[in-house]
Coordinates of C-alpha atoms in Angstrom, one line a residue:
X115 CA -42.2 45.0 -52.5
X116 CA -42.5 41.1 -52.2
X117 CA -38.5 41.1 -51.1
X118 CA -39.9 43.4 -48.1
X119 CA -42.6 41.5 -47.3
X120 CA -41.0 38.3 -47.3
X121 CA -37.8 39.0 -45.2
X122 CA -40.5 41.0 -42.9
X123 CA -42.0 37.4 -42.5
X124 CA -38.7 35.3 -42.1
X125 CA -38.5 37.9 -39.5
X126 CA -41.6 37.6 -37.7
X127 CA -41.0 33.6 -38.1
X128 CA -37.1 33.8 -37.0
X129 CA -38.3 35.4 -34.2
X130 CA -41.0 32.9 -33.3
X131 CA -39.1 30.3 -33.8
X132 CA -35.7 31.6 -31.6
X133 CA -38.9 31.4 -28.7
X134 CA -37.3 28.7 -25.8
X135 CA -40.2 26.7 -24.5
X136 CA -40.6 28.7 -21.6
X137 CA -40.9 32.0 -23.1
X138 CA -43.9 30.6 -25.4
X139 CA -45.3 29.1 -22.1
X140 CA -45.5 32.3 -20.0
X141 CA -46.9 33.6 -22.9
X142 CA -49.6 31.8 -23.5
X143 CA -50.3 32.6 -19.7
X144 CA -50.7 36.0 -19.4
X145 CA -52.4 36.3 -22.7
X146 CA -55.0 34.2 -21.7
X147 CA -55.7 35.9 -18.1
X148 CA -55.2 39.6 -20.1
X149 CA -57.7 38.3 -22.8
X150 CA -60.2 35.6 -20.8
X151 CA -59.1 36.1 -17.7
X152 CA -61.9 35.2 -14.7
X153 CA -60.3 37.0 -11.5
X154 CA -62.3 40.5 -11.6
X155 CA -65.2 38.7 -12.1
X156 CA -64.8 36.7 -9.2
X157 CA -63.7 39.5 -6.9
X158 CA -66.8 41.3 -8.0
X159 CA -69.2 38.8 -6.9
X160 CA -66.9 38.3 -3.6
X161 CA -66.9 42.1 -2.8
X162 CA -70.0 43.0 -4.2
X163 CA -72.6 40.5 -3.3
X164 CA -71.2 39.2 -0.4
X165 CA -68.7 42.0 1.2
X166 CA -66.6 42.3 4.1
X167 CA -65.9 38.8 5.3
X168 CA -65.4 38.9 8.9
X169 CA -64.2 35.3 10.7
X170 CA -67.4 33.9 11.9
X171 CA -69.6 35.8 9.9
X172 CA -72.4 34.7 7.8
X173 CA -70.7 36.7 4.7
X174 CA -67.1 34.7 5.7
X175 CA -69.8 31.0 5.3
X176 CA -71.2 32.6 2.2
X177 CA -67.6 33.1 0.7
X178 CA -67.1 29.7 1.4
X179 CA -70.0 28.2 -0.7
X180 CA -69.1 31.1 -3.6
X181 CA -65.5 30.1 -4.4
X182 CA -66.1 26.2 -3.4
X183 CA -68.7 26.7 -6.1
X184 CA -66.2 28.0 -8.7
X185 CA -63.2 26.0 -8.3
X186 CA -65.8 22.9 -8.2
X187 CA -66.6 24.5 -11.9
X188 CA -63.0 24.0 -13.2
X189 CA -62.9 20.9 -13.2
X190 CA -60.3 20.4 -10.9
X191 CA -58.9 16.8 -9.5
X192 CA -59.8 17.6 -6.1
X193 CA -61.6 20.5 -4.3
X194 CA -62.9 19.8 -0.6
X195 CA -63.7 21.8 2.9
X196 CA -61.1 21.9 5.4
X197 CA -62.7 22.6 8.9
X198 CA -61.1 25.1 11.2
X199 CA -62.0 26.7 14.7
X200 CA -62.1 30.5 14.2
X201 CA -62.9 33.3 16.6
X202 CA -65.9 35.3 16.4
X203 CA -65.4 38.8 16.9
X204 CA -68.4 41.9 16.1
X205 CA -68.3 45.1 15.5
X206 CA -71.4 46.1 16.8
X207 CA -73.4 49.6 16.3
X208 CA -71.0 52.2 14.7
X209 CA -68.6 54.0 16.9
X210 CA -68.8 57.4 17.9
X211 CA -66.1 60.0 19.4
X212 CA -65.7 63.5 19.7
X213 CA -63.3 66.1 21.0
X214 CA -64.3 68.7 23.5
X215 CA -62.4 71.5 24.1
X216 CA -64.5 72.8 26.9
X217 CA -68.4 71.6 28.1
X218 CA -70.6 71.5 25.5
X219 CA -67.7 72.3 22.9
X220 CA -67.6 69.1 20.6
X221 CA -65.8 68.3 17.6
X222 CA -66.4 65.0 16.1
X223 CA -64.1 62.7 14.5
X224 CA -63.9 59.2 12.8
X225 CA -62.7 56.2 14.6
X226 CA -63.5 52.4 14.2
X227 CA -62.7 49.6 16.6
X228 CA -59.7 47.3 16.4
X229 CA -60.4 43.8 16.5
X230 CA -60.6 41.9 19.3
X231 CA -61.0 45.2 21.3
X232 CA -63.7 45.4 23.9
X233 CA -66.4 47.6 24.2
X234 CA -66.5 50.7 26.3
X235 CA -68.7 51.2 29.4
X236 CA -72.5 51.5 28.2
X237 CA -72.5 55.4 27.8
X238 CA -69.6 55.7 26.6
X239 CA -65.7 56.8 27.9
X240 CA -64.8 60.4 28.6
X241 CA -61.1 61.5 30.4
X242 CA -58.2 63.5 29.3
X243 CA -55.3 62.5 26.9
X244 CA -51.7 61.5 26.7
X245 CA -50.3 61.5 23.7
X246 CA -47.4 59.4 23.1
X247 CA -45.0 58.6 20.6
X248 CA -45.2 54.7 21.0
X249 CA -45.1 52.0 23.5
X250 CA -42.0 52.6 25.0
X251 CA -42.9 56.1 25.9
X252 CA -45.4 55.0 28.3
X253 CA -42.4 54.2 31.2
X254 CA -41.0 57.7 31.4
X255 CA -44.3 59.3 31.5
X256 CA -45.0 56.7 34.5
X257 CA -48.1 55.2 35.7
X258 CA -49.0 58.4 38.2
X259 CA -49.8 60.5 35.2
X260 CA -51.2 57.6 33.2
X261 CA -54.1 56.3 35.2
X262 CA -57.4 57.0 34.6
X263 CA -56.9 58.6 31.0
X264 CA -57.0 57.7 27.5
X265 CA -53.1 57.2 25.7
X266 CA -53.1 58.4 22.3
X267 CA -50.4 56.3 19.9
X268 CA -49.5 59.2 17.4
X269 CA -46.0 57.7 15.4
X270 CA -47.2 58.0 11.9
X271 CA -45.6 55.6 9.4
X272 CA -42.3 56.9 7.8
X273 CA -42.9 58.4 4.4
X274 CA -39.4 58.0 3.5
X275 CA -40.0 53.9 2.8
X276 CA -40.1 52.9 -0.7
X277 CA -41.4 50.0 0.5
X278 CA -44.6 51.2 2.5
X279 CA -44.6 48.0 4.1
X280 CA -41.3 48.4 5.8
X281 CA -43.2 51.8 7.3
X282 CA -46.0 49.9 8.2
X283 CA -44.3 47.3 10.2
X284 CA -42.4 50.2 12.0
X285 CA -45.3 51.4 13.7
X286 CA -48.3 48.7 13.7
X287 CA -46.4 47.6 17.1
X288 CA -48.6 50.5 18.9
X289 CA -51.9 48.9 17.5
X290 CA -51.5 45.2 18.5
X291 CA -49.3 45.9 21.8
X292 CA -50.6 49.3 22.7
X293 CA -53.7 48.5 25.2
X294 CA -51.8 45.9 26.9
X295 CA -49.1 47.7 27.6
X296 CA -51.0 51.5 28.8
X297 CA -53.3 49.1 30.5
X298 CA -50.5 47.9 32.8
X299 CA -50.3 52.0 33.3
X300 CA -53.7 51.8 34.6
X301 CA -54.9 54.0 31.4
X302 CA -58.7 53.7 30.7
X303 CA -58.6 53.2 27.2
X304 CA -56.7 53.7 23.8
X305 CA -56.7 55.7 20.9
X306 CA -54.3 54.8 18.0
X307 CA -53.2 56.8 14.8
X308 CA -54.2 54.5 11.8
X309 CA -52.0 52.7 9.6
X310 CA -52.2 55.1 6.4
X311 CA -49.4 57.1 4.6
X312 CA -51.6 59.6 3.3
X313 CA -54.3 62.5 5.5
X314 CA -57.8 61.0 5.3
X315 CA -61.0 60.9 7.1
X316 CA -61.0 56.5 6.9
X317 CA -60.2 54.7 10.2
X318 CA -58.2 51.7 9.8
X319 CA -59.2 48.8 12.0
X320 CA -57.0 45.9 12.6
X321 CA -56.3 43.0 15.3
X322 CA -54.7 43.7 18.8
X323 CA -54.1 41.9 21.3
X324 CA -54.3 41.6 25.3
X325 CA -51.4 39.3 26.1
X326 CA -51.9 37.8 29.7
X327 CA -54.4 40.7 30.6
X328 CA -57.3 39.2 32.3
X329 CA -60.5 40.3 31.2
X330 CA -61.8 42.2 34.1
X331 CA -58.9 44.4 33.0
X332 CA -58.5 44.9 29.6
X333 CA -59.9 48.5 28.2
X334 CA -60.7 49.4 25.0
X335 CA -59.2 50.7 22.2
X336 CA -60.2 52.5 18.7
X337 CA -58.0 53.7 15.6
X338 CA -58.8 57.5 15.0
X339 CA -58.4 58.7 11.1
X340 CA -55.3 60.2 10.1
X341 CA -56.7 63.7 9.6
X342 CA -58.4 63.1 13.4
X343 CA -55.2 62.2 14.6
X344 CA -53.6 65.3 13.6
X345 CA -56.8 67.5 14.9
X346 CA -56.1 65.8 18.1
X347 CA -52.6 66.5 18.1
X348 CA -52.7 70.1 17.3
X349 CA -55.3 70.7 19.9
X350 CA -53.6 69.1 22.7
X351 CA -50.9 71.7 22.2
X352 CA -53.3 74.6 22.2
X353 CA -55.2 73.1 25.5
X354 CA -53.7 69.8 27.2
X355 CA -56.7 69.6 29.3
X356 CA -58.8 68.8 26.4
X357 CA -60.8 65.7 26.6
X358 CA -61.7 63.0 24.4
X359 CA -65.0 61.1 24.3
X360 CA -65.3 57.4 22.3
X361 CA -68.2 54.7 22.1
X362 CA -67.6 51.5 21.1
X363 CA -70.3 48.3 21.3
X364 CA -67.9 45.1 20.3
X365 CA -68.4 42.1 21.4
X366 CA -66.1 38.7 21.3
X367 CA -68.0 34.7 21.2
X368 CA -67.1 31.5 21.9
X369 CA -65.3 30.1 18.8
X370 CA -66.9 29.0 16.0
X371 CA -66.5 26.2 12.9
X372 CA -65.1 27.8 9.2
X373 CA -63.5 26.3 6.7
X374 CA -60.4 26.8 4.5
X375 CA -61.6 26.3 0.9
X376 CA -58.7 23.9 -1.1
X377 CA -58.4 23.0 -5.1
X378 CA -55.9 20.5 -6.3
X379 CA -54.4 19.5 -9.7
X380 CA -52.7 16.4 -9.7
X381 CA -49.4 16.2 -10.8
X382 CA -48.5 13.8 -13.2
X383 CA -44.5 12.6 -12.3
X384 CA -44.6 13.7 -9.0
X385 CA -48.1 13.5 -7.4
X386 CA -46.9 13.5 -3.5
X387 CA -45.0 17.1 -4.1
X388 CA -46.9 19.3 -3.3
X389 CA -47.5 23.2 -4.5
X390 CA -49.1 26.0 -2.6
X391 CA -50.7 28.9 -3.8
X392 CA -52.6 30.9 -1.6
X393 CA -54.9 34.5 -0.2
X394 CA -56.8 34.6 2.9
X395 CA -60.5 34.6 1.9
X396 CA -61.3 36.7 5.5
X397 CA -61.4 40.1 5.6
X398 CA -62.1 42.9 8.2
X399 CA -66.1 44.4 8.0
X400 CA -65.5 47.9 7.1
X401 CA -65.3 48.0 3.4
X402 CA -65.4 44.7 1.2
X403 CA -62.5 43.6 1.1
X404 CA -61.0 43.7 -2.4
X405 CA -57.4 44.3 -2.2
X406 CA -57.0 42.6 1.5
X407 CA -57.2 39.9 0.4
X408 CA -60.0 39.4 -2.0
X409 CA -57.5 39.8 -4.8
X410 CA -55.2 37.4 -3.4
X411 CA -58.1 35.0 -3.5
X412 CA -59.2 34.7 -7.0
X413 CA -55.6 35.2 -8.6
X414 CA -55.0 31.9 -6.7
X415 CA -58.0 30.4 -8.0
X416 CA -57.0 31.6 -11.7
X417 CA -53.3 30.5 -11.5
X418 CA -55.1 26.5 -11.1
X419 CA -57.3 28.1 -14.0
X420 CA -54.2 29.4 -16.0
X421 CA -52.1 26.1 -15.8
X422 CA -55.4 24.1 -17.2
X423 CA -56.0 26.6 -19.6
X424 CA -52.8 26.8 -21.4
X425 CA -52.2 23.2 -21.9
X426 CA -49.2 22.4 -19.2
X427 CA -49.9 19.4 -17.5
X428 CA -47.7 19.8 -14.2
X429 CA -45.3 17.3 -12.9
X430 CA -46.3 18.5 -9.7
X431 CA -49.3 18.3 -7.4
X432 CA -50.4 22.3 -7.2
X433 CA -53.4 23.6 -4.8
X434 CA -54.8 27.0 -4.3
X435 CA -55.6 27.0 -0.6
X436 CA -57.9 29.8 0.5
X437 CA -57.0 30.3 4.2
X438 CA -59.8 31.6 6.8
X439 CA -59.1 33.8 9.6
X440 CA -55.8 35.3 9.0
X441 CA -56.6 38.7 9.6
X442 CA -57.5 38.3 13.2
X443 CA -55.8 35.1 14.6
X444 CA -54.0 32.6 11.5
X445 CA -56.4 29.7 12.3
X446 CA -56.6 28.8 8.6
X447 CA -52.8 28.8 7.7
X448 CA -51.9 27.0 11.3
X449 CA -54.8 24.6 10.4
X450 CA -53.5 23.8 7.1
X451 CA -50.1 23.1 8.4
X452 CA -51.0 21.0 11.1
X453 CA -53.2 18.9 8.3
X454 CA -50.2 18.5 6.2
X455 CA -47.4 17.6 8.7
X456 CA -49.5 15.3 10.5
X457 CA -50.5 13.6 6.9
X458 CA -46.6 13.8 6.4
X459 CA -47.2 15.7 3.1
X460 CA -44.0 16.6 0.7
X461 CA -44.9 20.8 0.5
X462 CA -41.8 21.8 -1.6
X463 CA -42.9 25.2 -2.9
X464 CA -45.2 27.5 -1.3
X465 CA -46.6 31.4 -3.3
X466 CA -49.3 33.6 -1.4
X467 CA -50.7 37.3 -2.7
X468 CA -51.5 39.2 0.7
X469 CA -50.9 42.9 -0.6
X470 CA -53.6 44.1 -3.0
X471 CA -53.9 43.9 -6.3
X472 CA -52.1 46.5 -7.6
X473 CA -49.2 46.0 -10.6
X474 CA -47.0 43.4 -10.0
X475 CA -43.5 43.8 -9.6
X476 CA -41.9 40.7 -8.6
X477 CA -41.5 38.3 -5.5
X478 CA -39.8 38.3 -2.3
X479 CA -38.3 34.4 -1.5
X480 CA -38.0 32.8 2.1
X481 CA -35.3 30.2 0.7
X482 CA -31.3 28.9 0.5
X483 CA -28.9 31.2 -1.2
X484 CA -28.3 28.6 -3.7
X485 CA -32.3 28.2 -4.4
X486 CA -32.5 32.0 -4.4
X487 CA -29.4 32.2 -7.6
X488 CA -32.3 29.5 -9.6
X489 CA -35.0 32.1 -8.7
X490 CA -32.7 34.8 -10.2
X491 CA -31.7 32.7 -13.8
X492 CA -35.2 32.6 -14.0
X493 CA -35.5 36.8 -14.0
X494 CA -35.5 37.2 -18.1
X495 CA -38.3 35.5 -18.8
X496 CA -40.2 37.9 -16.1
X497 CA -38.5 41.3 -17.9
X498 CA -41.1 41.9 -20.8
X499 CA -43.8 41.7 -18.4
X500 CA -41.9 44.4 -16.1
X501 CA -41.7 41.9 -13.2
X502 CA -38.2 43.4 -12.0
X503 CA -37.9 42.9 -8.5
X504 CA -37.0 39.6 -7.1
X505 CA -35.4 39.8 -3.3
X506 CA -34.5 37.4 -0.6
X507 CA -36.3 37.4 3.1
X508 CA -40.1 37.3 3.7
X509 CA -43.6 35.3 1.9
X510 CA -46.9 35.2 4.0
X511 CA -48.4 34.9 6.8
X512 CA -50.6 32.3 6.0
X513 CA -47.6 29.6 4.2
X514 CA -45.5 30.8 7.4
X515 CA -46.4 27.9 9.1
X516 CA -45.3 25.2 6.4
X517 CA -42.0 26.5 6.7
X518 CA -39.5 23.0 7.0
X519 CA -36.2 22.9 5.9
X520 CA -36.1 22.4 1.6
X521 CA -39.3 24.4 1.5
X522 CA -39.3 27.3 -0.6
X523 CA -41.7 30.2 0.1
X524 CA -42.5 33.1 -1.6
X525 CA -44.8 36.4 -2.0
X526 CA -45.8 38.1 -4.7
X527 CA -45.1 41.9 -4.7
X528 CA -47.1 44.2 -5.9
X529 CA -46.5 48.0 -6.4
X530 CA -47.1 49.0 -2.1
X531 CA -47.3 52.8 -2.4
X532 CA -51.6 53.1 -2.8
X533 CA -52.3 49.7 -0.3
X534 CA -52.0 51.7 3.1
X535 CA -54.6 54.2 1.6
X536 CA -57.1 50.9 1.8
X537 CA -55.7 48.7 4.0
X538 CA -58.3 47.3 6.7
X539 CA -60.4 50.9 6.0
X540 CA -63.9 51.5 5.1
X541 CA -62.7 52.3 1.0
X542 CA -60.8 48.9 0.6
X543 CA -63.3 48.2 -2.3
X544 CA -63.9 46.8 -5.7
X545 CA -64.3 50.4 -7.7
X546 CA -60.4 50.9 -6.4
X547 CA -58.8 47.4 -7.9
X548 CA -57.9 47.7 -11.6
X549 CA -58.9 45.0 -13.9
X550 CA -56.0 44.4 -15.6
X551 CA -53.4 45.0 -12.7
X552 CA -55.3 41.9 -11.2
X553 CA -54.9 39.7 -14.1
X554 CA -51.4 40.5 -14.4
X555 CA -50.9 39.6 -10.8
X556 CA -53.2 36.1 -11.2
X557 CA -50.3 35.4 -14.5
X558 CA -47.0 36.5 -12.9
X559 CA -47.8 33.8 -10.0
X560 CA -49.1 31.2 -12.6
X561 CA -45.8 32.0 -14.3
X562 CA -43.6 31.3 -11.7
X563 CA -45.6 28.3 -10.4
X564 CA -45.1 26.8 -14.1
X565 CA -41.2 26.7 -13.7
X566 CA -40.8 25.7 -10.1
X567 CA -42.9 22.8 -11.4
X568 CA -40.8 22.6 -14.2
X569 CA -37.4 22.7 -12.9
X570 CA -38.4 22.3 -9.0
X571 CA -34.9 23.4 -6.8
X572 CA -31.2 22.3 -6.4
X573 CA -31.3 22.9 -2.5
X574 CA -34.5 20.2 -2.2
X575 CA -33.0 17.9 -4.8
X576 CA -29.8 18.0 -2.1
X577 CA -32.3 18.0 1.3
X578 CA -33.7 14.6 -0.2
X579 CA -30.2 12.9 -1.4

């Protein structure tokens, strides 16, 4: 029995000490955010007390203050206000929309407003329907048959995508584009199918845009449910002449002051390299907010958290930048930019977490093929924590404007198939993010930080030489 139990420990200590550096390091990462991590609580207090955090709004100032307040408590090197110019955009009183069949023959059905949209006449805007495939149907249909009605966008997003974002990008084009281009139809308004994979009754909001349109001219437009969008559908078949009622109150101000919120550790060797990680603290009104981008939020704020917590002291400078006003116009992110290249600021590696908080499965890299083959040598270290999936092209929005030659940007990826079922909706709330999917997120990106810092990239070594 004692001849078991002590080559079970030379084992146990074997294995221990075959450990690299690295492997002891990430470990000591994601135990510490699975065991004392601080990222659910922060999202609770984000979503829950303060909610949806609208550019502008009092709840987008409050959010502010909040995480300000807790990175101030980490005791960070650095955390400070960076003022930026925002648009102010509101809702107004809820929407309302029906479909009648014939007088007095209603059936109601969810919509919401799309950002930046502008309201309908005071009681309201009644005509008949063209439904259409996408923005390029609108020229063989032809502005005679156009005017004076309401175009309904109806491409769903393709199922077939693995990646739901690849289906999401192939239709959001009707959203953004789709009143300015059935306005220049002479169309009274718009009525788009939302952004969802699955049948619900949750309208999904989300910025569009007027291009050149003057304002005299610009009409309004709403996203309908998915469910209401195939209701609508199946009774324009049975009766084309059907009509379609929607009410909207929105309302756009003058610009206002916001803030990105930023927290800095200093780096030891190489202080004026500088490290990004990064979530957009706005989010739409409708629900609060918790997986866009609420979770992108406080897993940046833990990854600063993570690095103090398990002892690394990074070469590098590293910040968690918590950008304003992406969701409806990138004033944080260009902001920040502008800040930096104007302060001529080294940025050599750049992470963001912009798609929910779901499991992690790896990263997508904006980089050189020959920092992309470093990314991959890296790839065993991530497999016991089921981080698989490392690919070339694409970061976020919000480090997209730091882009330089040498710099490296990245995005983390979580699992995509449930975001589309919350995205910019009235249910993208806290009760749907798991705790511990959101902690692994927070120490995958503290993971990877940790060994850009370590070993930073061959390409920028070269771009400096």
């Amino acid at each position: 029995m004692r001849i078991i139990i002590l080559l079970a420990f030379l084992c146990i200590a074997g294995s221990s000490i075959g450990q690299t550096d690295d492997e002891k390091q990430l470990k000591a990462i994601y135990d510490k955010a699975l065991t004392d991590g601080k990222a659910y609580e922060w999202l609770n207090y984000l979503s829950n007390q303060i909610g949806g955090r609208l550019s502008g709004s009092v709840e987008a100032q409050q959010a502010i203050e909040y995480t300000k307040r807790q990175m101030d408590s980490l005791g960070l090197d650095r955390v400070w206000l960076q003022p930026v110019m925002v648009p102010k955009w509101t809702r107004g009183t809820p929407e309302f929309a029906y479909i009648e069949t014939k007088p007095g023959l209603t059936t109601n059905v969810p919509i919401c407003a799309l950002g930046g949209s502008v309201a309908t006449p005071d009681g309201g805007l009644k005509g008949n329907i063209i439904e259409v495939q996408g923005i390029e149907d609108l020229e063989a249909i032809g502005a005679e048959k156009i005017k004076g009605k309401i175009v309904f966008y109806n491409r769903p997003m393709d199922p077939t995508n693995i990646s739901t974002f690849q289906s999401y990008s192939g239709c959001v084009d009707q959203r953004y584009s789709g009143a300015e281009a059935a306005g220049k139809y002479g169309a009274a308004g718009v009525i788009v199918r939302s952004m969802n994979l699955r049948l619900d009754d949750y309208p999904h909001t989300g910025s569009m845009g007027y291009g050149e349109t003057s304002i005299a001219n610009r009409i309004p437009a709403a996203a309908i449910s998915t469910n209401g969008a195939e209701l609508l559908s199946t009774t324009l078949k049975l009766n084309p002449d059907v009509k379609f009622y929607f009410k909207q109150n929105c309302r756009q101000y003058a610009d206002v002051e916001s803030y990105n919120v930023i927290g800095e550790i200093r780096g030891t060797t190489y202080p004026n390299e500088v490290m990004v990680v990064g979530g957009h603290l706005d989010s739409w009104d409708l629900g609060d907010g918790s997986h866009d981008d609420g979770a992108g939020v406080v897993q940046s704020m833990d990854v600063l958290r993570l690095i103090k917590a398990s002892g690394y002291k990074p070469k590098r400078t590293i910040r968690a930048v918590l950008f304003m006003n992406e969701e409806n116009g990138l004033r944080g992110g260009n902001k920040y930019a502008e800040v930096a290249k104007s302060k001529k600021e080294n940025h050599v590696f750049a992470l963001e977490s912009d798609a929910g908080g779901f499991t992690p499965r790896g990263f997508s890299f904006d980089c050189s093929d020959e920092d992309f083959e470093q990314v991959l040598s890296w790839k065993n270290l991530f497999e016991p924590y089921l981080i698989h999936m490392f690919v070339k092209g694409g970061s976020g929005a919000d480090i997209g404007p730091l882009k330089d030659e040498g710099l490296v940007l990245a995005g983390l990826r979580p699992d995509s198939q449930r975001y589309f079922d919350h995205h910019h909706a009235e249910n993208d709330t806290f009760e749907h993010v798991n705790k511990r999917e959101l902690e692994l997120g927070a120490a995958t990106m503290a993971s990877l930080v940790y060994l850009v810092d370590k070993y930073g990239f061959t390409q920028q070594k070269k771009v400096k030489g």
